[in-house]
Amino acid sequence: DTGVSQNPRHKITKRGQNVTFRCDPISEHNRLYWYRQTLGQGPEFLTYFQNEAQLEKSRLLSDRFSAERPKGSFSTLEIQRTEQGDSAMYLCAGGGSSYNEQFFGPGTRLTVL
Amino acid sequence: DQQVKQNSPSLSVQEGRISILNCDYTNSMFDYFLWYKKYPAEGPTFLISISSIKDKNEDGRFTVFLNKSAKHLSLHIVPSQPGDSAVYFCAASADYGQNFVFGPGTRLSVLP
C-alpha cells in the first residue's frame, strides 16, 4: 500500500459527458503526477505538479483535460466532453524529495460508451 | 516514436532460475532509469532505479545493469519466485523526475 488513493476506482460515462477524478497522495508527496494507461501500453505522462504548481503538461493533455492541485494536497483531473478514445486507466503517483521514486495509486478506470 | 522500448511482450521462467528483462531507449538525454512491477488491479510499484553515472545497482534479488553506449538496460531477478509473476515496466527520465517515459511492459511468468 503506497498510501496514494484514487476515486472513483471505476467510472462509466456516455460520450460527451464530463468526468472528474480525484487523487489523494500522502502529505510527504510534494510531487504529483498523472498518467494514462491503455491496454498493452505503459503509463503515458499527462502532467506534473510540484506542490500546487503545475510544472509540466504533455501534448496528450488536450484542452478538454484540466488538472488542479489546490493547496498542494489532493489533485483532480477533469475531462470535458469525453470521447471513446479517452477510455483508459488514469493513474496518479506521488513523490517526495527524492525524484527517483513515484508511488502509484490503484488508478481510475474510465469507460466511455 | 517510442523512446523506451521493451521488445519482449512476455517471458516465462522456471522458479529458481534467473529472469532477465530488457529495455532499450533512444533518447541520449535520459539520465535516470527505473523499473516498476505491476500486478492486476494495482498501480505500478517501484522496484529499483539506476542513475546514468552508474552501470549497476543491486537490491536483494534484483539487479539493474545499464549500458549507456548501447542505450540498453536490463533487470535481473535471481532466483525467480512465483510471486514475481507480474508486468514489469522500464521508465526513464531526462529532467530530474519531472517527466517519466515508460516502456510498454514485459509480462513475466515464473512457473513453479
PDB file of C-alpha atoms in Angstrom:
ATOM      1  CA  ASP A   1       0.000   0.000   0.000  1.00  0.00           C
ATOM      2  CA  THR A   2       1.621   3.226  -1.213  1.00  0.00           C
ATOM      3  CA  GLY A   3      -0.804   5.456   0.682  1.00  0.00           C
ATOM      4  CA  VAL A   4      -1.992   7.051  -2.553  1.00  0.00           C
ATOM      5  CA  SER A   5      -5.726   6.711  -3.078  1.00  0.00           C
ATOM      6  CA  GLN A   6      -7.800   7.415  -6.155  1.00  0.00           C
ATOM      7  CA  ASN A   7     -11.527   7.834  -6.503  1.00  0.00           C
ATOM      8  CA  PRO A   8     -13.586   6.561  -8.077  1.00  0.00           C
ATOM      9  CA  ARG A   9     -11.956   3.261  -8.976  1.00  0.00           C
ATOM     10  CA  HIS A  10     -14.252   2.803 -11.945  1.00  0.00           C
ATOM     11  CA  LYS A  11     -16.259   5.278 -13.994  1.00  0.00           C
ATOM     12  CA  ILE A  12     -18.588   4.544 -16.877  1.00  0.00           C
ATOM     13  CA  THR A  13     -19.911   7.528 -18.760  1.00  0.00           C
ATOM     14  CA  LYS A  14     -21.538   8.403 -22.029  1.00  0.00           C
ATOM     15  CA  ARG A  15     -19.693  10.228 -24.763  1.00  0.00           C
ATOM     16  CA  GLY A  16     -19.927  13.968 -24.336  1.00  0.00           C
ATOM     17  CA  GLN A  17     -20.237  13.924 -20.557  1.00  0.00           C
ATOM     18  CA  ASN A  18     -17.720  15.488 -18.187  1.00  0.00           C
ATOM     19  CA  VAL A  19     -15.888  13.395 -15.606  1.00  0.00           C
ATOM     20  CA  THR A  20     -13.656  14.273 -12.667  1.00  0.00           C
ATOM     21  CA  PHE A  21     -11.192  12.023 -10.879  1.00  0.00           C
ATOM     22  CA  ARG A  22      -9.543  12.627  -7.548  1.00  0.00           C
ATOM     23  CA  CYS A  23      -6.124  11.632  -6.236  1.00  0.00           C
ATOM     24  CA  ASP A  24      -5.064  11.831  -2.595  1.00  0.00           C
ATOM     25  CA  PRO A  25      -1.331  11.378  -2.065  1.00  0.00           C
ATOM     26  CA  ILE A  26       0.267  11.260   1.363  1.00  0.00           C
ATOM     27  CA  SER A  27       1.304  14.543   2.953  1.00  0.00           C
ATOM     28  CA  GLU A  28       5.005  13.994   2.203  1.00  0.00           C
ATOM     29  CA  HIS A  29       4.368  13.856  -1.547  1.00  0.00           C
ATOM     30  CA  ASN A  30       5.197  17.342  -2.763  1.00  0.00           C
ATOM     31  CA  ARG A  31       5.360  15.960  -6.310  1.00  0.00           C
ATOM     32  CA  LEU A  32       2.271  14.578  -8.041  1.00  0.00           C
ATOM     33  CA  TYR A  33       1.921  13.019 -11.471  1.00  0.00           C
ATOM     34  CA  TRP A  34      -1.000  11.977 -13.652  1.00  0.00           C
ATOM     35  CA  TYR A  35      -0.631   9.239 -16.238  1.00  0.00           C
ATOM     36  CA  ARG A  36      -2.923   7.498 -18.686  1.00  0.00           C
ATOM     37  CA  GLN A  37      -2.518   3.811 -19.477  1.00  0.00           C
ATOM     38  CA  THR A  38      -4.222   1.900 -22.260  1.00  0.00           C
ATOM     39  CA  LEU A  39      -4.243  -1.847 -22.760  1.00  0.00           C
ATOM     40  CA  GLY A  40      -0.846  -3.277 -23.622  1.00  0.00           C
ATOM     41  CA  GLN A  41       0.966   0.005 -23.085  1.00  0.00           C
ATOM     42  CA  GLY A  42       2.934   1.549 -20.295  1.00  0.00           C
ATOM     43  CA  PRO A  43       1.729   4.633 -18.433  1.00  0.00           C
ATOM     44  CA  GLU A  44       1.827   7.798 -20.565  1.00  0.00           C
ATOM     45  CA  PHE A  45       2.745  11.008 -18.767  1.00  0.00           C
ATOM     46  CA  LEU A  46      -0.006  13.624 -18.675  1.00  0.00           C
ATOM     47  CA  THR A  47       1.018  16.264 -16.179  1.00  0.00           C
ATOM     48  CA  TYR A  48       3.201  17.011 -13.159  1.00  0.00           C
ATOM     49  CA  PHE A  49       2.748  19.184 -10.078  1.00  0.00           C
ATOM     50  CA  GLN A  50       5.364  20.415  -7.658  1.00  0.00           C
ATOM     51  CA  ASN A  51       3.227  21.321  -4.660  1.00  0.00           C
ATOM     52  CA  GLU A  52       0.387  23.379  -6.144  1.00  0.00           C
ATOM     53  CA  ALA A  53       2.284  24.477  -9.250  1.00  0.00           C
ATOM     54  CA  GLN A  54       1.611  22.611 -12.490  1.00  0.00           C
ATOM     55  CA  LEU A  55       5.106  22.500 -13.968  1.00  0.00           C
ATOM     56  CA  GLU A  56       4.716  20.325 -16.997  1.00  0.00           C
ATOM     57  CA  LYS A  57       1.939  19.176 -19.310  1.00  0.00           C
ATOM     58  CA  SER A  58       2.110  16.583 -22.046  1.00  0.00           C
ATOM     59  CA  ARG A  59       0.909  17.188 -25.579  1.00  0.00           C
ATOM     60  CA  LEU A  60      -1.532  14.375 -24.799  1.00  0.00           C
ATOM     61  CA  LEU A  61      -3.318  16.760 -22.453  1.00  0.00           C
ATOM     62  CA  SER A  62      -5.709  18.416 -24.900  1.00  0.00           C
ATOM     63  CA  ASP A  63      -7.808  21.430 -23.978  1.00  0.00           C
ATOM     64  CA  ARG A  64     -10.557  19.050 -22.843  1.00  0.00           C
ATOM     65  CA  PHE A  65      -8.319  17.960 -19.971  1.00  0.00           C
ATOM     66  CA  SER A  66      -7.578  20.060 -16.917  1.00  0.00           C
ATOM     67  CA  ALA A  67      -5.797  19.197 -13.709  1.00  0.00           C
ATOM     68  CA  GLU A  68      -5.573  21.072 -10.458  1.00  0.00           C
ATOM     69  CA  ARG A  69      -3.835  20.658  -7.160  1.00  0.00           C
ATOM     70  CA  PRO A  70      -5.169  23.306  -4.817  1.00  0.00           C
ATOM     71  CA  LYS A  71      -3.040  23.879  -1.715  1.00  0.00           C
ATOM     72  CA  GLY A  72      -0.602  21.234  -2.890  1.00  0.00           C
ATOM     73  CA  SER A  73      -2.569  18.375  -1.368  1.00  0.00           C
ATOM     74  CA  PHE A  74      -5.121  16.343  -3.331  1.00  0.00           C
ATOM     75  CA  SER A  75      -5.419  16.678  -7.090  1.00  0.00           C
ATOM     76  CA  THR A  76      -8.275  16.447  -9.568  1.00  0.00           C
ATOM     77  CA  LEU A  77      -8.232  15.567 -13.238  1.00  0.00           C
ATOM     78  CA  GLU A  78     -11.250  16.646 -15.263  1.00  0.00           C
ATOM     79  CA  ILE A  79     -12.100  15.528 -18.758  1.00  0.00           C
ATOM     80  CA  GLN A  80     -14.726  17.548 -20.559  1.00  0.00           C
ATOM     81  CA  ARG A  81     -16.837  16.283 -23.476  1.00  0.00           C
ATOM     82  CA  THR A  82     -15.461  12.772 -23.132  1.00  0.00           C
ATOM     83  CA  GLU A  83     -14.707  10.749 -26.251  1.00  0.00           C
ATOM     84  CA  GLN A  84     -14.465   6.990 -26.660  1.00  0.00           C
ATOM     85  CA  GLY A  85     -10.710   7.378 -27.114  1.00  0.00           C
ATOM     86  CA  ASP A  86     -10.498   8.672 -23.550  1.00  0.00           C
ATOM     87  CA  SER A  87     -11.294   5.181 -22.249  1.00  0.00           C
ATOM     88  CA  ALA A  88      -8.216   4.161 -20.258  1.00  0.00           C
ATOM     89  CA  MET A  89      -6.798   3.695 -16.786  1.00  0.00           C
ATOM     90  CA  TYR A  90      -5.872   7.022 -15.216  1.00  0.00           C
ATOM     91  CA  LEU A  91      -3.047   6.699 -12.725  1.00  0.00           C
ATOM     92  CA  CYS A  92      -1.881   9.168 -10.139  1.00  0.00           C
ATOM     93  CA  ALA A  93       1.528   8.982  -8.472  1.00  0.00           C
ATOM     94  CA  GLY A  94       3.057  10.877  -5.606  1.00  0.00           C
ATOM     95  CA  GLY A  95       6.699  11.564  -4.981  1.00  0.00           C
ATOM     96  CA  GLY A  96       8.752  13.097  -2.213  1.00  0.00           C
ATOM     97  CA  SER A  97      12.067  14.886  -2.170  1.00  0.00           C
ATOM     98  CA  SER A  98      13.850  12.001  -3.876  1.00  0.00           C
ATOM     99  CA  TYR A  99      12.894  12.368  -7.507  1.00  0.00           C
ATOM    100  CA  ASN A 100      13.799   8.806  -8.371  1.00  0.00           C
ATOM    101  CA  GLU A 101      10.648   7.274  -6.958  1.00  0.00           C
ATOM    102  CA  GLN A 102       6.970   7.571  -7.628  1.00  0.00           C
ATOM    103  CA  PHE A 103       4.278   5.897  -5.581  1.00  0.00           C
ATOM    104  CA  PHE A 104       1.288   4.996  -7.662  1.00  0.00           C
ATOM    105  CA  GLY A 105      -2.319   4.822  -6.662  1.00  0.00           C
ATOM    106  CA  PRO A 106      -4.543   1.970  -7.865  1.00  0.00           C
ATOM    107  CA  GLY A 107      -5.920   4.027 -10.753  1.00  0.00           C
ATOM    108  CA  THR A 108      -9.348   5.011 -12.036  1.00  0.00           C
ATOM    109  CA  ARG A 109     -10.635   3.002 -14.966  1.00  0.00           C
ATOM    110  CA  LEU A 110     -12.707   5.145 -17.311  1.00  0.00           C
ATOM    111  CA  THR A 111     -15.035   3.640 -19.877  1.00  0.00           C
ATOM    112  CA  VAL A 112     -16.687   5.988 -22.336  1.00  0.00           C
ATOM    113  CA  LEU A 113     -19.670   4.460 -24.108  1.00  0.00           C
TER     114      LEU A 113
ATOM    115  CA  ASP B   1       8.092   7.224 -31.775  1.00  0.00           C
ATOM    116  CA  GLN B   2       8.702   5.090 -28.696  1.00  0.00           C
ATOM    117  CA  GLN B   3      11.616   6.444 -26.719  1.00  0.00           C
ATOM    118  CA  VAL B   4      11.617   3.477 -24.326  1.00  0.00           C
ATOM    119  CA  LYS B   5      11.202   0.016 -25.781  1.00  0.00           C
ATOM    120  CA  GLN B   6      10.658  -3.369 -24.213  1.00  0.00           C
ATOM    121  CA  ASN B   7      10.733  -5.703 -27.151  1.00  0.00           C
ATOM    122  CA  SER B   8       9.650  -8.836 -25.322  1.00  0.00           C
ATOM    123  CA  PRO B   9       5.935  -8.653 -24.512  1.00  0.00           C
ATOM    124  CA  SER B  10       6.215 -11.766 -22.365  1.00  0.00           C
ATOM    125  CA  LEU B  11       8.749 -14.036 -20.700  1.00  0.00           C
ATOM    126  CA  SER B  12       8.391 -17.385 -18.929  1.00  0.00           C
ATOM    127  CA  VAL B  13      10.975 -18.661 -16.476  1.00  0.00           C
ATOM    128  CA  GLN B  14      11.194 -21.644 -14.151  1.00  0.00           C
ATOM    129  CA  GLU B  15      11.154 -20.964 -10.421  1.00  0.00           C
ATOM    130  CA  GLY B  16      14.666 -20.620  -9.043  1.00  0.00           C
ATOM    131  CA  ARG B  17      16.183 -19.614 -12.386  1.00  0.00           C
ATOM    132  CA  ILE B  18      17.273 -16.151 -13.476  1.00  0.00           C
ATOM    133  CA  SER B  19      14.812 -13.766 -15.139  1.00  0.00           C
ATOM    134  CA  ILE B  20      16.321 -11.171 -17.461  1.00  0.00           C
ATOM    135  CA  LEU B  21      14.108  -8.337 -18.651  1.00  0.00           C
ATOM    136  CA  ASN B  22      15.463  -5.972 -21.261  1.00  0.00           C
ATOM    137  CA  CYS B  23      14.836  -2.338 -22.081  1.00  0.00           C
ATOM    138  CA  ASP B  24      16.224  -0.118 -24.848  1.00  0.00           C
ATOM    139  CA  TYR B  25      15.982   3.637 -25.150  1.00  0.00           C
ATOM    140  CA  THR B  26      16.641   6.146 -27.882  1.00  0.00           C
ATOM    141  CA  ASN B  27      16.958   9.468 -26.047  1.00  0.00           C
ATOM    142  CA  SER B  28      20.583  10.038 -25.018  1.00  0.00           C
ATOM    143  CA  MET B  29      19.424  12.751 -22.602  1.00  0.00           C
ATOM    144  CA  PHE B  30      17.838  10.197 -20.263  1.00  0.00           C
ATOM    145  CA  ASP B  31      19.816  10.213 -17.038  1.00  0.00           C
ATOM    146  CA  TYR B  32      17.689   8.182 -14.661  1.00  0.00           C
ATOM    147  CA  PHE B  33      16.071   4.812 -15.138  1.00  0.00           C
ATOM    148  CA  LEU B  34      13.564   2.909 -13.045  1.00  0.00           C
ATOM    149  CA  TRP B  35      11.887  -0.473 -13.037  1.00  0.00           C
ATOM    150  CA  TYR B  36       8.329  -0.960 -11.847  1.00  0.00           C
ATOM    151  CA  LYS B  37       6.297  -4.093 -11.218  1.00  0.00           C
ATOM    152  CA  LYS B  38       2.552  -4.177 -11.725  1.00  0.00           C
ATOM    153  CA  TYR B  39       0.031  -6.708 -10.519  1.00  0.00           C
ATOM    154  CA  PRO B  40      -3.510  -6.769 -11.952  1.00  0.00           C
ATOM    155  CA  ALA B  41      -5.866  -4.166 -10.490  1.00  0.00           C
ATOM    156  CA  GLU B  42      -3.000  -2.343  -8.774  1.00  0.00           C
ATOM    157  CA  GLY B  43      -0.838   0.615  -9.701  1.00  0.00           C
ATOM    158  CA  PRO B  44       2.823   0.048 -10.611  1.00  0.00           C
ATOM    159  CA  THR B  45       5.176  -0.490  -7.680  1.00  0.00           C
ATOM    160  CA  PHE B  46       8.717   0.881  -7.713  1.00  0.00           C
ATOM    161  CA  LEU B  47      11.389  -1.841  -7.736  1.00  0.00           C
ATOM    162  CA  ILE B  48      14.819  -0.426  -8.387  1.00  0.00           C
ATOM    163  CA  SER B  49      16.473   2.517 -10.108  1.00  0.00           C
ATOM    164  CA  ILE B  50      19.822   3.480 -11.582  1.00  0.00           C
ATOM    165  CA  SER B  51      21.474   6.779 -12.389  1.00  0.00           C
ATOM    166  CA  SER B  52      23.380   7.241 -15.621  1.00  0.00           C
ATOM    167  CA  ILE B  53      26.595   7.700 -13.643  1.00  0.00           C
ATOM    168  CA  LYS B  54      26.441   4.041 -12.608  1.00  0.00           C
ATOM    169  CA  ASP B  55      26.414   0.830 -14.576  1.00  0.00           C
ATOM    170  CA  LYS B  56      24.982  -1.466 -11.924  1.00  0.00           C
ATOM    171  CA  ASN B  57      22.672  -1.265  -8.954  1.00  0.00           C
ATOM    172  CA  GLU B  58      21.717  -4.179  -6.756  1.00  0.00           C
ATOM    173  CA  ASP B  59      18.926  -4.633  -4.233  1.00  0.00           C
ATOM    174  CA  GLY B  60      18.425  -8.115  -2.884  1.00  0.00           C
ATOM    175  CA  ARG B  61      17.338 -10.433  -5.686  1.00  0.00           C
ATOM    176  CA  PHE B  62      17.076  -7.533  -8.140  1.00  0.00           C
ATOM    177  CA  THR B  63      19.971  -6.090 -10.120  1.00  0.00           C
ATOM    178  CA  VAL B  64      19.766  -3.467 -12.842  1.00  0.00           C
ATOM    179  CA  PHE B  65      22.542  -3.098 -15.409  1.00  0.00           C
ATOM    180  CA  LEU B  66      22.976  -0.013 -17.587  1.00  0.00           C
ATOM    181  CA  ASN B  67      24.972   0.100 -20.817  1.00  0.00           C
ATOM    182  CA  LYS B  68      24.928   3.744 -21.870  1.00  0.00           C
ATOM    183  CA  SER B  69      26.826   3.251 -25.101  1.00  0.00           C
ATOM    184  CA  ALA B  70      24.251   0.700 -26.234  1.00  0.00           C
ATOM    185  CA  LYS B  71      21.364   2.634 -24.682  1.00  0.00           C
ATOM    186  CA  HIS B  72      20.295  -0.583 -23.029  1.00  0.00           C
ATOM    187  CA  LEU B  73      19.387  -1.644 -19.540  1.00  0.00           C
ATOM    188  CA  SER B  74      18.340  -4.929 -18.062  1.00  0.00           C
ATOM    189  CA  LEU B  75      16.737  -6.172 -14.870  1.00  0.00           C
ATOM    190  CA  HIS B  76      17.974  -9.456 -13.435  1.00  0.00           C
ATOM    191  CA  ILE B  77      15.912 -11.346 -10.869  1.00  0.00           C
ATOM    192  CA  VAL B  78      17.738 -14.160  -9.125  1.00  0.00           C
ATOM    193  CA  PRO B  79      16.314 -16.527  -8.013  1.00  0.00           C
ATOM    194  CA  SER B  80      12.925 -16.031  -9.626  1.00  0.00           C
ATOM    195  CA  GLN B  81       9.891 -16.789  -7.499  1.00  0.00           C
ATOM    196  CA  PRO B  82       6.243 -17.364  -8.479  1.00  0.00           C
ATOM    197  CA  GLY B  83       5.337 -14.127  -6.680  1.00  0.00           C
ATOM    198  CA  ASP B  84       7.490 -12.249  -9.196  1.00  0.00           C
ATOM    199  CA  SER B  85       4.906 -13.000 -11.891  1.00  0.00           C
ATOM    200  CA  ALA B  86       3.715  -9.564 -12.978  1.00  0.00           C
ATOM    201  CA  VAL B  87       4.131  -6.965 -15.699  1.00  0.00           C
ATOM    202  CA  TYR B  88       7.454  -5.123 -15.494  1.00  0.00           C
ATOM    203  CA  PHE B  89       7.841  -1.588 -16.816  1.00  0.00           C
ATOM    204  CA  CYS B  90      11.059   0.206 -17.595  1.00  0.00           C
ATOM    205  CA  ALA B  91      10.899   4.017 -17.236  1.00  0.00           C
ATOM    206  CA  ALA B  92      13.342   6.828 -17.971  1.00  0.00           C
ATOM    207  CA  SER B  93      13.676  10.488 -17.115  1.00  0.00           C
ATOM    208  CA  ALA B  94      15.769  13.293 -18.620  1.00  0.00           C
ATOM    209  CA  ASP B  95      14.830  16.151 -16.350  1.00  0.00           C
ATOM    210  CA  TYR B  96      15.168  15.175 -12.738  1.00  0.00           C
ATOM    211  CA  GLY B  97      11.868  13.429 -12.452  1.00  0.00           C
ATOM    212  CA  GLN B  98       9.532  15.958 -13.996  1.00  0.00           C
ATOM    213  CA  ASN B  99       8.618  13.670 -16.863  1.00  0.00           C
ATOM    214  CA  PHE B 100       8.958   9.904 -16.919  1.00  0.00           C
ATOM    215  CA  VAL B 101       8.689   7.905 -20.131  1.00  0.00           C
ATOM    216  CA  PHE B 102       7.544   4.306 -19.707  1.00  0.00           C
ATOM    217  CA  GLY B 103       8.068   1.308 -21.923  1.00  0.00           C
ATOM    218  CA  PRO B 104       5.129  -0.922 -22.902  1.00  0.00           C
ATOM    219  CA  GLY B 105       5.985  -3.569 -20.326  1.00  0.00           C
ATOM    220  CA  THR B 106       7.005  -7.227 -20.261  1.00  0.00           C
ATOM    221  CA  ARG B 107       4.763  -9.828 -18.665  1.00  0.00           C
ATOM    222  CA  LEU B 108       6.874 -12.222 -16.588  1.00  0.00           C
ATOM    223  CA  SER B 109       5.511 -15.615 -15.644  1.00  0.00           C
ATOM    224  CA  VAL B 110       7.510 -17.638 -13.140  1.00  0.00           C
ATOM    225  CA  LEU B 111       6.469 -21.256 -13.325  1.00  0.00           C
ATOM    226  CA  PRO B 112       6.610 -23.418 -10.181  1.00  0.00           C
TER     227      PRO B 112
END
